[in-house]
Tab-separated table of C-alpha atoms and ligand atoms in Angstrom:
chain	number	residue	atom	x	y	z
A	1	MET	CA	139.702	99.382	100.470
A	2	GLN	CA	142.622	100.990	98.294
A	3	LEU	CA	145.673	98.739	98.734
A	4	LYS	CA	148.777	100.529	99.503
A	5	ALA	CA	152.371	99.642	100.200
A	6	PRO	CA	152.643	98.657	103.852
A	7	ARG	CA	153.886	101.413	106.244
A	8	GLY	CA	157.563	102.025	105.900
A	9	THR	CA	157.774	100.696	102.463
A	10	TYR	CA	157.840	102.510	99.195
A	11	ASP	CA	157.980	102.090	95.594
A	12	ILE	CA	161.192	103.368	93.649
A	13	LEU	CA	159.545	104.484	90.351
A	14	PRO	CA	161.209	106.144	87.423
A	15	PRO	CA	162.807	109.053	87.223
A	16	ASP	CA	163.975	108.230	90.888
A	17	SER	CA	165.159	104.607	89.893
A	18	SER	CA	168.159	106.445	87.835
A	19	LYS	CA	169.167	107.925	91.144
A	20	TRP	CA	169.471	104.385	92.486
A	21	GLN	CA	171.176	102.886	89.258
A	22	TYR	CA	173.470	105.862	89.819
A	23	ILE	CA	174.454	105.525	93.068
A	24	GLU	CA	174.668	101.637	93.090
A	25	GLY	CA	176.973	102.088	90.179
A	26	ILE	CA	179.261	104.001	91.964
A	27	LEU	CA	179.296	102.005	95.183
A	28	LYS	CA	179.799	98.705	93.236
A	29	GLU	CA	182.586	100.190	91.304
A	30	THR	CA	184.308	101.720	94.458
A	31	ALA	CA	184.081	98.261	96.275
A	32	GLU	CA	185.485	96.442	92.978
A	33	THR	CA	188.421	98.882	93.071
A	34	PHE	CA	189.156	98.104	96.557
A	35	GLY	CA	189.325	94.289	95.757
A	36	TYR	CA	185.790	93.388	97.332
A	37	ARG	CA	183.431	91.102	95.049
A	38	GLU	CA	179.735	90.732	95.383
A	39	ILE	CA	178.038	88.264	97.633
A	40	ARG	CA	174.171	87.706	97.515
A	41	THR	CA	172.779	86.085	100.417
A	42	PRO	CA	168.976	85.006	101.057
A	43	ILE	CA	166.591	87.885	101.926
A	44	PHE	CA	165.486	85.407	104.963
A	45	GLU	CA	167.589	83.334	107.327
A	46	HIS	CA	166.671	81.147	110.306
A	47	THR	CA	165.917	83.525	113.243
A	48	GLU	CA	168.757	81.716	115.195
A	49	LEU	CA	171.289	83.272	113.145
A	50	PHE	CA	170.682	86.801	114.076
A	51	GLU	CA	169.694	86.083	117.783
A	52	ARG	CA	173.161	84.446	117.881
A	53	GLY	CA	174.724	87.096	115.444
A	54	VAL	CA	173.452	90.268	116.075
A	55	GLY	CA	172.926	89.555	120.041
A	56	SER	CA	169.819	88.604	121.983
A	57	SER	CA	169.634	92.039	123.950
A	58	THR	CA	170.212	94.094	120.896
A	59	ASP	CA	166.977	96.579	119.793
A	60	ILE	CA	167.114	94.655	116.664
A	61	VAL	CA	166.478	91.303	117.924
A	62	THR	CA	164.458	92.382	120.865
A	63	LYS	CA	162.110	94.631	118.803
A	64	GLU	CA	162.829	95.017	115.158
A	65	MET	CA	162.778	91.627	113.448
A	66	TYR	CA	160.235	90.407	111.428
A	67	THR	CA	160.040	86.922	112.099
A	68	PHE	CA	157.507	84.461	110.811
A	69	LYS	CA	156.824	80.678	110.764
A	70	ASP	CA	157.084	78.901	107.546
A	71	LYS	CA	154.442	76.239	106.572
A	72	SER	CA	156.869	73.442	108.154
A	73	LEU	CA	156.929	75.725	111.317
A	74	ARG	CA	160.561	76.845	111.074
A	75	SER	CA	161.295	80.276	112.620
A	76	LEU	CA	162.364	82.311	109.817
A	77	THR	CA	163.453	86.100	109.778
A	78	LEU	CA	163.537	88.766	107.022
A	79	ARG	CA	167.375	89.734	107.372
A	80	PRO	CA	167.732	93.217	109.491
A	81	GLU	CA	171.358	93.302	108.389
A	82	ASN	CA	173.849	91.350	106.593
A	83	THR	CA	176.927	90.697	108.567
A	84	ALA	CA	175.390	87.621	110.157
A	85	SER	CA	174.261	86.248	106.834
A	86	CYS	CA	177.842	86.956	105.500
A	87	VAL	CA	179.564	84.865	108.575
A	88	ARG	CA	176.974	82.265	107.930
A	89	ALA	CA	178.077	81.938	104.563
A	90	LEU	CA	181.585	81.952	104.858
A	91	ILE	CA	181.265	79.157	107.351
A	92	GLU	CA	178.820	77.227	105.320
A	93	HIS	CA	181.124	77.438	102.305
A	94	SER	CA	184.421	77.039	104.346
A	95	ILE	CA	185.804	80.120	102.603
A	96	TYR	CA	188.026	80.477	105.330
A	97	SER	CA	190.357	77.507	104.094
A	98	GLY	CA	190.853	79.687	100.833
A	99	ILE	CA	192.843	82.681	100.313
A	100	MET	CA	192.498	85.260	103.109
A	101	PRO	CA	191.379	87.749	103.474
A	102	ALA	CA	187.927	87.198	101.944
A	103	LYS	CA	186.684	90.687	100.997
A	104	TRP	CA	183.000	91.025	100.030
A	105	TYR	CA	180.522	93.705	99.258
A	106	TYR	CA	176.661	93.539	98.986
A	107	ILE	CA	173.699	95.684	98.207
A	108	GLY	CA	170.136	95.030	98.928
A	109	PRO	CA	166.912	95.408	101.195
A	110	MET	CA	166.971	94.893	104.803
A	111	PHE	CA	164.026	94.942	107.507
A	112	ARG	CA	163.508	96.401	110.584
A	113	TYR	CA	160.340	96.994	112.560
A	114	ASP	CA	161.022	100.640	113.730
A	115	ARG	CA	158.902	103.811	113.766
A	116	PRO	CA	159.226	104.989	110.187
A	117	GLN	CA	160.239	108.543	109.847
A	118	THR	CA	162.460	110.632	107.226
A	119	GLY	CA	165.448	108.331	106.575
A	120	ARG	CA	164.040	105.291	108.721
A	121	TYR	CA	162.048	102.819	106.741
A	122	ARG	CA	160.801	99.153	107.455
A	123	GLN	CA	162.621	98.006	104.308
A	124	PHE	CA	165.617	99.866	103.651
A	125	HIS	CA	168.746	99.097	101.465
A	126	GLN	CA	172.284	98.632	102.417
A	127	PHE	CA	175.460	98.665	100.725
A	128	GLY	CA	177.903	96.955	102.848
A	129	VAL	CA	181.652	95.344	102.846
A	130	GLU	CA	182.788	92.782	105.274
A	131	ALA	CA	186.698	91.659	105.310
A	132	PHE	CA	187.347	88.213	107.028
A	133	GLY	CA	190.736	86.752	107.938
A	134	SER	CA	192.971	89.640	109.122
A	135	ASN	CA	193.312	91.527	112.375
A	136	SER	CA	195.681	94.062	110.570
A	137	PRO	CA	194.743	97.457	111.858
A	138	TYR	CA	195.930	98.825	108.264
A	139	LEU	CA	192.665	96.774	107.200
A	140	ASP	CA	190.456	98.791	109.476
A	141	ALA	CA	191.873	101.945	108.123
A	142	GLU	CA	191.315	100.429	104.201
A	143	VAL	CA	187.487	99.789	105.156
A	144	ILE	CA	187.178	103.380	106.558
A	145	ILE	CA	189.201	104.841	103.598
A	146	LEU	CA	186.732	102.945	101.369
A	147	LEU	CA	183.487	104.477	103.016
A	148	ILE	CA	185.026	107.999	102.637
A	149	GLU	CA	185.879	107.164	98.791
A	150	VAL	CA	182.361	106.380	98.253
A	151	LEU	CA	181.264	109.789	99.725
A	152	LYS	CA	183.753	111.679	97.939
A	153	ARG	CA	182.770	110.191	94.360
A	154	LEU	CA	179.202	110.844	95.235
A	155	GLY	CA	180.538	114.445	95.645
A	156	LEU	CA	179.589	114.676	99.201
A	157	LYS	CA	181.837	116.823	101.327
A	158	GLU	CA	179.854	117.704	104.510
A	159	TYR	CA	180.215	114.604	106.953
A	160	GLU	CA	181.667	113.831	110.255
A	161	LEU	CA	183.603	110.618	110.573
A	162	HIS	CA	183.276	109.301	114.503
A	163	ILE	CA	185.640	106.554	115.672
A	164	ASN	CA	186.471	104.554	118.801
A	165	SER	CA	187.550	101.376	120.018
A	166	VAL	CA	185.423	99.155	122.081
A	167	GLY	CA	188.183	96.965	123.087
A	168	CYS	CA	188.598	93.332	123.125
A	169	MET	CA	186.455	90.740	125.135
A	170	GLN	CA	188.970	91.126	127.910
A	171	CYS	CA	189.535	94.760	128.343
A	172	ARG	CA	185.520	95.220	127.821
A	173	ASP	CA	184.750	92.997	130.597
A	174	VAL	CA	186.563	94.824	133.179
A	175	TYR	CA	185.195	98.136	131.682
A	176	ARG	CA	181.629	97.058	132.035
A	177	GLN	CA	182.061	96.366	135.300
A	178	LYS	CA	183.370	99.631	136.318
A	179	LEU	CA	180.540	100.974	134.148
A	180	ILE	CA	178.080	98.911	135.993
A	181	GLU	CA	179.578	100.421	139.256
A	182	HIS	CA	179.402	103.878	137.938
A	183	ILE	CA	175.534	103.491	136.862
A	184	THR	CA	174.003	101.516	139.857
A	185	PRO	CA	173.731	104.585	142.445
A	186	VAL	CA	171.937	106.546	139.678
A	187	LYS	CA	169.830	103.818	137.883
A	188	ASP	CA	166.608	105.201	138.968
A	189	LYS	CA	167.194	108.297	136.732
A	190	LEU	CA	167.796	106.232	133.721
A	191	CYS	CA	164.910	105.569	131.050
A	192	PRO	CA	162.911	102.532	131.411
A	193	ASP	CA	165.240	100.696	128.633
A	194	CYS	CA	168.413	101.446	130.243
A	195	GLN	CA	166.998	100.454	133.663
A	196	THR	CA	166.281	97.218	132.235
A	197	ARG	CA	169.443	96.393	130.258
A	198	TYR	CA	172.289	98.171	131.956
A	199	GLN	CA	173.145	95.338	134.165
A	200	GLN	CA	173.297	93.179	131.192
A	201	ASN	CA	174.557	95.694	128.582
A	202	PRO	CA	175.788	98.943	130.181
A	203	LEU	CA	177.303	100.160	127.020
A	204	ARG	CA	174.034	100.590	125.657
A	205	VAL	CA	173.355	103.484	128.268
A	206	LEU	CA	176.075	105.209	126.359
A	207	ASP	CA	174.413	105.751	123.045
A	208	CYS	CA	170.887	105.743	124.406
A	209	LYS	CA	168.915	108.628	122.735
A	210	GLU	CA	167.440	109.761	125.845
A	211	LYS	CA	169.172	113.004	127.155
A	212	SER	CA	168.247	112.113	131.155
A	213	CYS	CA	170.314	108.873	130.766
A	214	HIS	CA	173.280	111.114	129.567
A	215	GLN	CA	172.941	113.666	132.536
A	216	ALA	CA	172.536	110.878	134.965
A	217	ILE	CA	176.217	109.007	134.180
A	218	VAL	CA	178.072	112.038	133.625
A	219	ASN	CA	181.687	111.862	134.404
A	220	TYR	CA	181.543	108.188	133.440
A	221	PRO	CA	184.488	106.181	133.090
A	222	THR	CA	185.650	105.781	129.319
A	223	LEU	CA	186.464	102.862	127.304
A	224	SER	CA	189.572	104.417	125.927
A	225	GLN	CA	190.849	104.739	129.388
A	226	HIS	CA	190.453	101.019	129.786
A	227	LEU	CA	192.006	99.469	126.736
A	228	CYS	CA	194.723	96.788	127.039
A	229	ASP	CA	197.895	97.634	125.438
A	230	ASP	CA	197.255	95.409	122.312
A	231	CYS	CA	193.963	97.158	121.892
A	232	ALA	CA	195.332	100.656	122.586
A	233	SER	CA	198.114	100.130	119.949
A	234	HIS	CA	195.586	98.810	117.482
A	235	TYR	CA	193.427	101.854	117.696
A	236	ASP	CA	196.552	103.930	117.586
A	237	VAL	CA	197.619	102.547	113.959
A	238	VAL	CA	194.003	102.729	112.871
A	239	LYS	CA	194.180	106.558	113.433
A	240	LYS	CA	197.583	106.778	112.023
A	241	GLY	CA	196.519	104.920	108.858
A	242	LEU	CA	193.362	107.612	108.433
A	243	LYS	CA	195.982	110.616	109.298
A	244	ALA	CA	198.371	109.367	106.569
A	245	ASN	CA	195.385	109.290	104.027
A	246	SER	CA	194.359	112.839	105.321
A	247	ILE	CA	190.963	111.750	106.579
A	248	ASP	CA	189.559	113.722	109.598
A	249	TYR	CA	187.998	111.833	112.255
A	250	ARG	CA	186.613	112.597	115.857
A	251	HIS	CA	187.078	110.289	118.607
A	252	ASP	CA	183.893	109.692	120.325
A	253	ASP	CA	183.755	108.054	123.501
A	254	ASN	CA	179.965	107.569	123.456
A	255	LEU	CA	179.932	105.493	120.223
A	256	VAL	CA	179.493	102.097	121.198
A	257	ARG	CA	177.161	100.836	118.127
A	258	GLY	CA	173.821	99.080	118.656
A	259	LEU	CA	175.002	95.492	117.791
A	260	ASP	CA	176.646	93.411	120.410
A	261	TYR	CA	179.298	91.760	117.885
A	262	TYR	CA	181.717	94.891	117.750
A	263	THR	CA	185.399	94.552	119.071
A	264	ASN	CA	188.158	97.171	118.747
A	265	THR	CA	187.448	99.589	116.033
A	266	ALA	CA	183.908	101.090	115.765
A	267	PHE	CA	182.805	104.005	113.506
A	268	GLU	CA	180.006	105.917	112.013
A	269	ILE	CA	179.703	108.459	109.395
A	270	HIS	CA	176.986	111.476	109.719
A	271	ILE	CA	175.757	113.890	107.555
A	272	PRO	CA	174.379	116.592	109.723
A	273	GLY	CA	172.295	118.016	106.656
A	274	ILE	CA	169.786	115.186	106.177
A	275	GLY	CA	167.751	115.314	109.399
A	276	ALA	CA	167.536	113.318	112.657
A	277	GLN	CA	168.532	110.196	110.945
A	278	SER	CA	172.081	111.445	110.220
A	279	ALA	CA	173.953	108.118	110.596
A	280	VAL	CA	174.508	107.276	106.805
A	281	GLY	CA	176.914	104.391	107.909
A	282	GLY	CA	178.538	102.440	110.647
A	283	GLY	CA	180.799	99.667	111.234
A	284	GLY	CA	183.643	98.044	112.947
A	285	ARG	CA	185.745	95.138	113.909
A	286	TYR	CA	183.877	91.723	115.134
A	287	ASN	CA	186.657	89.407	115.955
A	288	GLY	CA	184.653	86.947	117.835
A	289	LEU	CA	181.383	86.669	115.797
A	290	VAL	CA	182.608	83.813	113.108
A	291	GLU	CA	183.461	81.453	116.312
A	292	ASP	CA	180.199	82.788	118.174
A	293	CYS	CA	178.491	81.408	114.901
A	294	GLY	CA	180.110	78.182	114.912
A	295	GLY	CA	183.006	78.938	112.904
A	296	PRO	CA	186.900	79.012	113.470
A	297	ASP	CA	188.477	81.957	115.370
A	298	LEU	CA	188.384	84.302	112.428
A	299	PRO	CA	188.621	88.157	112.584
A	300	GLY	CA	186.388	90.406	110.697
A	301	ILE	CA	185.822	93.969	109.828
A	302	GLY	CA	182.859	95.840	107.818
A	303	PHE	CA	180.523	98.617	107.421
A	304	ALA	CA	177.050	99.218	106.037
A	305	MET	CA	175.608	102.489	104.627
A	306	GLY	CA	171.917	103.335	104.032
A	307	ILE	CA	171.376	103.797	100.482
A	308	GLU	CA	168.209	106.027	101.416
A	309	ARG	CA	170.194	108.158	103.685
A	310	LEU	CA	172.956	108.357	100.868
A	311	LEU	CA	169.902	109.578	98.477
A	312	LEU	CA	168.882	112.162	100.804
A	313	ALA	CA	172.228	113.572	100.704
A	314	VAL	CA	172.835	113.469	97.018
A	315	ASP	CA	169.445	114.596	95.822
A	316	THR	CA	170.334	117.806	94.666
A	317	LEU	CA	173.335	116.171	92.506
A	318	ALA	CA	171.289	113.357	91.257
A	319	LYS	CA	168.656	115.609	90.032
A	320	GLU	CA	170.947	116.635	87.289
A	321	LEU	CA	170.874	112.927	85.966
A	322	ASP	CA	169.164	112.501	82.841
A	323	SER	CA	169.715	108.774	82.494
A	324	GLY	CA	166.033	108.431	81.427
A	325	LYS	CA	165.961	110.347	78.278
A	326	SER	CA	165.879	108.869	74.803
A	327	ASP	CA	168.280	109.269	72.111
A	328	VAL	CA	165.701	108.792	69.011
A	329	PHE	CA	162.010	108.974	68.609
A	330	ILE	CA	160.339	107.665	65.509
A	331	THR	CA	157.507	109.729	64.429
A	332	ILE	CA	155.046	108.108	61.597
A	333	MET	CA	152.732	110.220	59.686
A	334	ASN	CA	150.548	107.502	58.819
A	335	ASP	CA	149.379	104.165	60.656
A	336	ASP	CA	150.416	102.511	57.405
A	337	TYR	CA	154.318	102.894	58.376
A	338	GLU	CA	153.895	100.963	61.895
A	339	LEU	CA	155.631	97.990	60.565
A	340	GLN	CA	158.626	100.191	59.160
A	341	ALA	CA	158.696	102.005	62.320
A	342	LEU	CA	158.915	98.827	64.610
A	343	GLU	CA	161.540	97.499	62.213
A	344	LEU	CA	163.855	100.508	62.359
A	345	LEU	CA	163.166	100.623	66.182
A	346	THR	CA	164.679	97.503	66.713
A	347	ARG	CA	167.707	98.018	64.517
A	348	LEU	CA	168.462	101.330	66.565
A	349	ARG	CA	168.038	99.349	70.052
A	350	GLN	CA	170.091	96.584	68.508
A	351	GLU	CA	172.828	99.139	68.549
A	352	ASN	CA	172.070	100.331	71.937
A	353	ILE	CA	170.590	103.399	71.179
A	354	ARG	CA	167.359	104.648	73.478
A	355	ALA	CA	164.844	104.297	70.919
A	356	GLU	CA	161.179	105.023	71.222
A	357	LYS	CA	157.814	105.561	69.246
A	358	ASP	CA	154.234	106.067	70.236
A	359	TYR	CA	151.929	103.153	71.010
A	360	MET	CA	148.637	105.453	71.781
A	361	GLY	CA	147.449	106.482	68.208
A	362	ARG	CA	148.800	110.095	68.507
A	363	SER	CA	148.735	112.511	65.647
A	364	GLY	CA	151.898	113.500	63.983
A	365	ARG	CA	151.899	116.749	65.928
A	366	ALA	CA	151.103	115.177	69.442
A	367	GLN	CA	153.934	112.451	68.422
A	368	MET	CA	156.359	115.712	68.201
A	369	LYS	CA	155.277	116.806	71.448
A	370	TYR	CA	155.679	113.295	73.230
A	371	ALA	CA	159.166	113.248	71.751
A	372	ASP	CA	159.848	116.525	73.412
A	373	LYS	CA	158.477	115.199	76.947
A	374	LEU	CA	160.868	112.110	76.638
A	375	GLY	CA	163.800	114.347	76.172
A	376	ALA	CA	164.750	112.540	72.656
A	377	ARG	CA	167.565	114.418	70.957
A	378	MET	CA	166.587	113.406	67.566
A	379	VAL	CA	163.480	112.694	65.689
A	380	ILE	CA	162.974	110.190	62.645
A	381	ILE	CA	160.215	111.030	60.666
A	382	ILE	CA	158.478	108.499	58.236
A	383	GLY	CA	155.708	109.930	56.187
A	384	ASP	CA	154.619	109.323	52.280
A	385	ASP	CA	157.308	110.982	50.732
A	386	GLU	CA	159.962	109.363	52.709
A	387	ILE	CA	158.445	105.941	52.076
A	388	GLN	CA	158.194	106.900	48.342
A	389	GLN	CA	161.717	108.178	48.057
A	390	GLY	CA	163.799	105.895	50.083
A	391	TYR	CA	164.961	108.291	52.721
A	392	PHE	CA	164.063	109.186	56.507
A	393	THR	CA	163.628	112.758	58.030
A	394	LEU	CA	165.958	113.289	60.962
A	395	ARG	CA	165.187	116.246	63.125
A	396	ASP	CA	167.318	117.645	65.488
A	397	MET	CA	165.249	118.582	68.602
A	398	GLN	CA	167.578	121.183	69.660
A	399	SER	CA	168.586	123.030	66.658
A	400	LYS	CA	165.176	122.270	64.909
A	401	GLU	CA	167.091	121.552	61.798
A	402	GLN	CA	165.903	118.715	59.334
A	403	VAL	CA	167.758	116.643	57.053
A	404	GLN	CA	167.193	113.881	54.550
A	405	ILE	CA	169.287	110.689	54.978
A	406	TYR	CA	169.075	107.765	52.804
A	407	LYS	CA	167.542	104.800	54.656
A	408	GLU	CA	170.615	102.483	54.331
A	409	GLU	CA	172.581	105.390	56.327
A	410	ILE	CA	170.430	106.148	58.918
A	411	ILE	CA	172.005	103.871	61.616
A	412	GLU	CA	175.563	105.308	61.075
A	413	SER	CA	174.113	109.042	60.790
A	414	VAL	CA	172.134	108.691	64.175
A	415	LYS	CA	175.382	107.141	65.847
A	416	ASP	CA	177.752	109.938	64.337
A	417	ARG	CA	175.263	112.587	65.741
A	418	LEU	CA	174.871	110.687	69.009
A	419	VAL	CA	178.536	110.670	69.548
A	420	LYS	CA	178.766	114.360	68.795
A	421	PHE	CA	176.213	114.915	71.440
A	422	ARG	CA	177.590	112.872	74.222
A	423	GLY	CA	181.109	114.269	73.239
A	424	GLY	CA	179.681	117.804	73.604
A	425	ASN	CA	176.977	117.642	76.473
A	426	GLY	CA	178.489	114.808	78.683
B	501	HAM	P1	173.647	99.715	111.412
B	501	HAM	O1	174.369	100.809	112.101
B	501	HAM	O2	172.619	98.997	112.160
B	501	HAM	O3	174.979	98.441	110.979
B	501	HAM	O4	173.140	99.999	110.087
B	501	HAM	C1	173.966	100.844	108.933
B	501	HAM	C2	173.459	101.896	108.356
B	501	HAM	O5	172.084	101.298	107.822
B	501	HAM	C3	172.878	102.917	109.287
B	501	HAM	O6	173.830	103.613	109.562
B	501	HAM	C4	171.853	103.688	108.437
B	501	HAM	O7	172.313	104.610	107.467
B	501	HAM	C5	171.369	102.509	107.557
B	501	HAM	N1	169.899	102.011	108.527
B	501	HAM	C6	169.705	101.179	109.223
B	501	HAM	N2	168.525	101.159	109.569
B	501	HAM	C7	167.691	101.710	108.887
B	501	HAM	C8	166.275	102.018	108.663
B	501	HAM	N3	165.372	101.472	109.610
B	501	HAM	N4	166.048	102.872	107.775
B	501	HAM	C9	166.856	103.421	106.826
B	501	HAM	N5	168.429	103.149	106.968
B	501	HAM	C10	168.662	102.410	107.964
B	501	HAM	C11	174.836	97.258	110.562
B	501	HAM	O8	173.590	96.889	109.807
B	501	HAM	C12	176.077	96.587	110.527
B	501	HAM	N6	175.661	95.482	109.777
B	501	HAM	C13	177.022	97.277	109.784
B	501	HAM	C14	178.403	96.250	109.731
B	501	HAM	C15	178.883	95.758	108.763
B	501	HAM	N7	179.210	96.196	110.643
B	501	HAM	C16	180.344	95.541	110.259
B	501	HAM	N8	179.843	95.084	108.991
């Protein structure tokens, strides 16, 4: 049997890995500009963290977790998301007793057992931010502005921002009761999933993917009509913050998010052009989560974006990246010059010049072809004349011009030319 990567996982090979590096660079830089610092948490955690953190009635916990027992029979789970892990780390290291807000970002793999399709994988990657310790609606606005800034820096213009407020525990309890009363008479028309979950979690019916569920509950009472005064004014300030920053949004009564921890502001960003899995990011406030996980009563807000989905959106843009290209290729006309080539290669690389040579015993001609394939801008040729007379031949692969450069001056000469190349061609 030929071994293959497990279903829903994939390899990131060069040159595609350049696109990942490019996107990750922009994500990190943007987060840092906004004052967020990187956190790295373990890939697996105690299963209980996600059961308590993400919510025991969510799709993630009931159907999608990769849970296993280790050799000491502890139940562990590959992280399906990273908010719960950040909360665990915040509590474990008593970060809350330091300067607030604590602002973190992360990039890394997450794991969910779901049906794979374009934009949906079993191992996927998220970039996310979490800010703890402040309930200011201006911080909600900042987090959304950061999300939009990421899209702008990636050159993405066609996106839709959906926002809603899912209220606090108090106003949501009142609302849930109203919604259950609305749904109960039509419960038989709901999909099997919703029939079992509407009593415990009626909000889930609002974001169910089945059309029949939406038809069944038509004219349902909305959350925004049931917000308490504090939640309503919090939501108003968030919207004002977005308007002041010229960020267009759509209030969306159906947006309740699939995780249990949200309170107040909830948001999602969709890019319609990338297919059925159009949500490139989502997040919101989670003011009860830190306490639910055993910490103090500390508010939090954040979001996560799926990097695979971002890549689908920036694909055309990233195709133009040429970061995998070599600067210089060293061609030797004779095996005797292997050592000279290796030594020169090392000196070039010590100067941060992307340098390559042949390791397949190619002929001189074949080495030039290979240099072309690698996209080398220059080739340094080492042959008999060169060695006898103490110079190297430097060939410009674009103009095909060749010049002879003294051995001692080769590094400086290559550096000068690269500066000109980079200045001219970006
Ligand atoms: P989420 O909506 O479950 O939220 O995931 C955020 C993003 O991760 C989605 O919008 C999507 O782009 C990507 N994503 C989710 N599942 C998959 C998958 N199977 N394959 C590919 N991409 C996927 C969270 O995870 C929350 N922790 C976000 C958050 C942070 N809320 C507050 N802070």
